[in-house]
Coordinates of C-alpha atoms and ligand atoms in Angstrom, one line a residue:
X1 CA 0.0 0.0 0.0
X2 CA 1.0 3.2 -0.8
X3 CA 0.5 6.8 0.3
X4 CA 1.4 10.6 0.2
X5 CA 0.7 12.5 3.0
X6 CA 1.2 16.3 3.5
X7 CA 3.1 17.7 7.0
X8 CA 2.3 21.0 7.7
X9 CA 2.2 22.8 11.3
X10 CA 0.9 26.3 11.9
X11 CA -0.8 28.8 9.6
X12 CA -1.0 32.4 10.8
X13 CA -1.4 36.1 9.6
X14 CA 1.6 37.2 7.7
X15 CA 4.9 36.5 9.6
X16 CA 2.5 36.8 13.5
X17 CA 4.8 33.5 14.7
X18 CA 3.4 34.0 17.9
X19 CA 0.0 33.3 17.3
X20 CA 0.1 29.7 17.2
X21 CA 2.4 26.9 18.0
X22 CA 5.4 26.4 19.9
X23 CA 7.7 29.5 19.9
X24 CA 11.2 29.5 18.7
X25 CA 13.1 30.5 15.9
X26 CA 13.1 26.1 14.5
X27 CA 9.3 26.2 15.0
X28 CA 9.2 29.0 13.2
X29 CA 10.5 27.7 10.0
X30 CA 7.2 25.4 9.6
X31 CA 4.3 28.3 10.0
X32 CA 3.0 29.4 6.8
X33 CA 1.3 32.5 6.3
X34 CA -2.5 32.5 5.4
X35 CA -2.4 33.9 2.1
X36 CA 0.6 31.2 1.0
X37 CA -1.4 28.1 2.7
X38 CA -4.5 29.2 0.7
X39 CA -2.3 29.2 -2.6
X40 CA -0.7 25.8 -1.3
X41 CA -3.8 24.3 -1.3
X42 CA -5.6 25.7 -4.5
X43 CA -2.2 24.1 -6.1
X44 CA -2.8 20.9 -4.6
X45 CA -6.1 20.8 -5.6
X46 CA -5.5 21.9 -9.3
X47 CA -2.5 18.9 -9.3
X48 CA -3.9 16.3 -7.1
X49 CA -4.8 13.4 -9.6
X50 CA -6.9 11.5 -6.5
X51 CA -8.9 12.8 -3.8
X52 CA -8.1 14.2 -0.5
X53 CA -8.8 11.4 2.2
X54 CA -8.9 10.5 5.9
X55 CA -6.5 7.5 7.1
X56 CA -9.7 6.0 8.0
X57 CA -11.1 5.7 4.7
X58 CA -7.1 5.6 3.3
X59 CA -7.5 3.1 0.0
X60 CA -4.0 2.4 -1.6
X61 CA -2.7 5.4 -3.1
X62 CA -4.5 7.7 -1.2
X63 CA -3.5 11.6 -0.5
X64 CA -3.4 13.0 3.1
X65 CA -2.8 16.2 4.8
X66 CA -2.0 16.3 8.2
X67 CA -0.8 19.0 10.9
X68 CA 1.6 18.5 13.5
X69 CA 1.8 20.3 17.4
X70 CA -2.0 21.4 18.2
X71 CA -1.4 25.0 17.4
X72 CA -4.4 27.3 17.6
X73 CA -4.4 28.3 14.1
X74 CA -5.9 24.2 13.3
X75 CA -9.4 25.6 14.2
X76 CA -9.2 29.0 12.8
X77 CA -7.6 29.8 9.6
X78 CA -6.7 26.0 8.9
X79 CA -9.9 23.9 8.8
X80 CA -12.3 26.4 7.3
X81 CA -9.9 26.4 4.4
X82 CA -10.1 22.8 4.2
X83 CA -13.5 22.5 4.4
X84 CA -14.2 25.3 2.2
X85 CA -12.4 23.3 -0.7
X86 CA -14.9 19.3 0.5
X87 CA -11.4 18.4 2.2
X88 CA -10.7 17.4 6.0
X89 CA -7.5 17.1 7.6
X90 CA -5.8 15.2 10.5
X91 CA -4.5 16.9 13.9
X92 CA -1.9 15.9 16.2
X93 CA -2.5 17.2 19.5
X94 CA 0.7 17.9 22.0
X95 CA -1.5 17.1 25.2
X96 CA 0.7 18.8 27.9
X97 CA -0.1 22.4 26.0
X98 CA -3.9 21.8 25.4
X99 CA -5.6 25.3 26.7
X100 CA -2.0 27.1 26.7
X101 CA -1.3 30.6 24.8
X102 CA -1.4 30.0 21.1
X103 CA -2.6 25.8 21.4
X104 CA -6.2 24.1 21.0
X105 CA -8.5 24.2 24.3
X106 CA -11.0 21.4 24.8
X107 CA -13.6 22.6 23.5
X108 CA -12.1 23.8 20.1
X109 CA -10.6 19.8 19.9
X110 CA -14.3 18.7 20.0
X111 CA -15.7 21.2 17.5
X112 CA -12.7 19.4 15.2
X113 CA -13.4 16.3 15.6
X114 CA -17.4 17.2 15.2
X115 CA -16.5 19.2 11.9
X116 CA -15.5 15.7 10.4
X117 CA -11.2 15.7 10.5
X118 CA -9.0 13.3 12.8
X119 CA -7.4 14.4 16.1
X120 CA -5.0 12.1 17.3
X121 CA -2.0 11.9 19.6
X122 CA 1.4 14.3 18.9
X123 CA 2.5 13.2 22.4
X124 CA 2.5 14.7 25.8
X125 CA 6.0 16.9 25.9
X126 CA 6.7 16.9 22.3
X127 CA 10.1 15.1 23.8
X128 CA 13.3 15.5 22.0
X129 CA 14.7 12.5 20.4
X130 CA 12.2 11.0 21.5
X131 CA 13.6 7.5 20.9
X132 CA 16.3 7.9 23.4
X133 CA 13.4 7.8 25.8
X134 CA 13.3 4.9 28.4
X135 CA 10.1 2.0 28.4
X136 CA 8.3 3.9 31.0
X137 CA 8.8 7.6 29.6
X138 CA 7.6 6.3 26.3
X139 CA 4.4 4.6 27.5
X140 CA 3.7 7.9 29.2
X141 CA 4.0 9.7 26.4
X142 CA 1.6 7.6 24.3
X143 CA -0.7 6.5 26.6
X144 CA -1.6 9.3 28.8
X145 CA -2.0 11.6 25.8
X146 CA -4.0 9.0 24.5
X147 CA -5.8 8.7 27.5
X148 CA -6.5 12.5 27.9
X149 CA -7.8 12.8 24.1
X150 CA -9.8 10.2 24.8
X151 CA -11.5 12.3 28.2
X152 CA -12.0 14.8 25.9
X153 CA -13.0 13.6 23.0
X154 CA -15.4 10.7 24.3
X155 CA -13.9 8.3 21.7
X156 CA -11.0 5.9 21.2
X157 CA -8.4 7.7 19.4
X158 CA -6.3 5.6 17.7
X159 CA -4.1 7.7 15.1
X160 CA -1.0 10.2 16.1
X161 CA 2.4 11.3 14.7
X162 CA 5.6 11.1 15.8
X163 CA 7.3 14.6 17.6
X164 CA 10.4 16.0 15.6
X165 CA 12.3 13.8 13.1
X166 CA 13.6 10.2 14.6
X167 CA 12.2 6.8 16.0
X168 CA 12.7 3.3 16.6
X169 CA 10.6 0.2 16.9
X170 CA 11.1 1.4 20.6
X171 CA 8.9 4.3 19.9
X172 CA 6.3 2.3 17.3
X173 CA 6.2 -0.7 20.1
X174 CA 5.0 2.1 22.8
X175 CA 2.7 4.0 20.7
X176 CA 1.0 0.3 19.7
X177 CA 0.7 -0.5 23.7
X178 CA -1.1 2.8 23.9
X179 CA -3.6 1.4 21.2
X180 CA -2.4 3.4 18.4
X181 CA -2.9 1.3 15.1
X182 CA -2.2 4.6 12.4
X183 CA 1.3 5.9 13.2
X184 CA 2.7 8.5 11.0
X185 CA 6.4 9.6 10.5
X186 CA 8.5 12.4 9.0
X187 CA 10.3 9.6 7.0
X188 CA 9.6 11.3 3.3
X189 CA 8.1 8.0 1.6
X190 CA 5.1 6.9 0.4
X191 CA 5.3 3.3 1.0
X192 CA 3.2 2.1 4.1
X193 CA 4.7 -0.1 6.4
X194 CA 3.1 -2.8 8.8
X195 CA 5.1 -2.8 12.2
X196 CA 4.9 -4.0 15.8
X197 CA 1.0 -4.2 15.3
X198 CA 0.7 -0.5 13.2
X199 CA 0.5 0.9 10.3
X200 CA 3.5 3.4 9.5
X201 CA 2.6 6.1 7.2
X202 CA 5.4 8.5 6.2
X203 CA 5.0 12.2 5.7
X204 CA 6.4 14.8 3.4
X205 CA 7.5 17.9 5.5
X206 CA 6.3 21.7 4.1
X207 CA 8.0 24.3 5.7
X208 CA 7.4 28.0 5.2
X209 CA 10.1 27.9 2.4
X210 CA 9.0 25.6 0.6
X211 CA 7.5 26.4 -2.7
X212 CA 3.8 26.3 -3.3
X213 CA 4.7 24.2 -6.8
X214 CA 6.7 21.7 -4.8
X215 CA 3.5 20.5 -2.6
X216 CA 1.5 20.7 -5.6
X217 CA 4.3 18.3 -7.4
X218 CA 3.7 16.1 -4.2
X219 CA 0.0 16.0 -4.4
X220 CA 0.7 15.1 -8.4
X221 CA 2.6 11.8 -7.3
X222 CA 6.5 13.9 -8.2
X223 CA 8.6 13.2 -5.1
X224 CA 11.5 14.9 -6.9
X225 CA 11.5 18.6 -6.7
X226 CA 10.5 18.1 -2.7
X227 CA 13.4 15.3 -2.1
X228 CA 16.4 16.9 -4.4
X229 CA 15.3 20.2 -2.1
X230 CA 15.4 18.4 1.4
X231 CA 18.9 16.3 0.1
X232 CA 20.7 19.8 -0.7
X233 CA 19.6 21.4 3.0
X234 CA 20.6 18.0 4.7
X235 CA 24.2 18.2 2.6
X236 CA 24.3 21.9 3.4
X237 CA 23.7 20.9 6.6
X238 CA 26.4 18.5 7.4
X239 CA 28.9 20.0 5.2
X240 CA 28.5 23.2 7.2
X241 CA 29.1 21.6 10.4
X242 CA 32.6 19.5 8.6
X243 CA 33.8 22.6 7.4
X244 CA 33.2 25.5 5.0
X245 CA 35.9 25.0 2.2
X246 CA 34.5 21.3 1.9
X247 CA 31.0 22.8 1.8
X248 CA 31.6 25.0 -1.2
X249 CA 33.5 23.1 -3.5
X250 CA 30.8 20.5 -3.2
X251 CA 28.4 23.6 -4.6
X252 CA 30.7 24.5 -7.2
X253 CA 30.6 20.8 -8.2
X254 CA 26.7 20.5 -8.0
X255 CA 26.2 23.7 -9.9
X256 CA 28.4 22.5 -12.6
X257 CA 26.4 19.5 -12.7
X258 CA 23.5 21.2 -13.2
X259 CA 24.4 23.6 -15.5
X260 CA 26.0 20.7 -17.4
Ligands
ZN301 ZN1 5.8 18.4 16.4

């Protein structure tokens, strides 16, 4: 089975980081503006050659979106714009911050989940590295935001995503003990894996940088544009932290390449 799902965080009014979301320079990088979301998703829906689905209904080859942390700005811009266009989207909640400045209250989860999209489990802490965690601090994490998601939403909730980038069976093993059979990633893949009792979706990452055309290219079934993108920041990445002379004669090389 395959599948390509969207990971976006926070949408809020041009460049007001503050609004929603964790705050800090990294989180900053995923929030979108409204007016650039809004042309994200009139792309996607021009490109998309298959309709927008929940993981609930997910046949093979299905297209997702989903939004990571719980921010505020999931009620109000994000799912009117979804639902403006027939579309519905999944949520995954950070329970510690539920009710905090610029997060999701209660009440606003309900009127989500009532509105028709998924809200599942983002963990409690949003832990770093979170699979350096120990057995007990991971079944806290799944199962008591679980369990608090479930208070609130009178429901069994049994999707979520995984906080920041990395994982292990460790953290899939945990999250199945918590009941969690719809487990998504940041991996950027579209093949869906069947592990330690869940389904493993992976997840294409949007930041604010990220060009419109590259989510619609996505949505089209093009990995490309989006992966040759993310390759080049990781290289920049690691070459930065060897050394800068190492760093730019790779660049000279790649430019060649391309111009060649
Ligand atoms: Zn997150």
């Amino acid at each position: 089975m395959k599948a390509t799902v969207l990971l976006y965080h926070d949408v809020v009014r041009a460049g007001q980081f503050t609004a929603s979301g964790f705050q800090s320079p990294d989180a900053n990088i995923y929030k979108l503006d409204e007016d650039e979301f809004g042309q994200h998703l009139q792309r996607i829906g021009q490109a998309a050659r298959r309709k927008m689905m929940l993981v609930s209904q997910a046949a093979d080859d299905a297209l997702m979106i989903t939004f990571d942390d719980g921010g505020a700005s999931a009620i109000a811009p994000i799912a009117g714009m979804l639902e403006q266009r027939g579309w519905r989207g999944h949520f995954f909640i950070t329970t510690d911050y539920i009710g905090k400045p610029g997060f999701l209250t209660p009440a606003e989860l309900r009127q989500l989940r009532a509105r028709g999209h998924i809200v599942g489990s983002h963990s409690c802490s949003h832990p770093f590295r979170i699979h350096t965690l120990s057995e007990a601090e991971l079944d806290r994490e799944w199962s008591e935001s679980v369990r608090i998601l479930e208070q609130i939403l009178g429901e069994p909730v049994t999707t979520a995503s995984i906080p920041g980038g990395f994982y292990g069976d460790n953290v899939v093993r945990a999250a199945a003990r918590a009941g969690i059979r719809d487990l998504f990633t940041s991996e950027p893949v579209r093949r869906v894996e069947d592990r330690e009792g869940c389904r493993l979706f992976g997840r294409f990452s949007i930041q604010r940088a990220t060009p419109r055309e590259h989510a619609a290219a996505l949505a089209a079934g093009d990995l490309w544009p989006h992966l040759r993108q993310r390759l080049l920041w990781d290289a920049k990445k690691v070459l930065k932290a060897v050394g800068g002379p190492v760093w730019l004669e790779v660049r000279k090389r790649l430019l060649a390449k391309r111009a060649g």
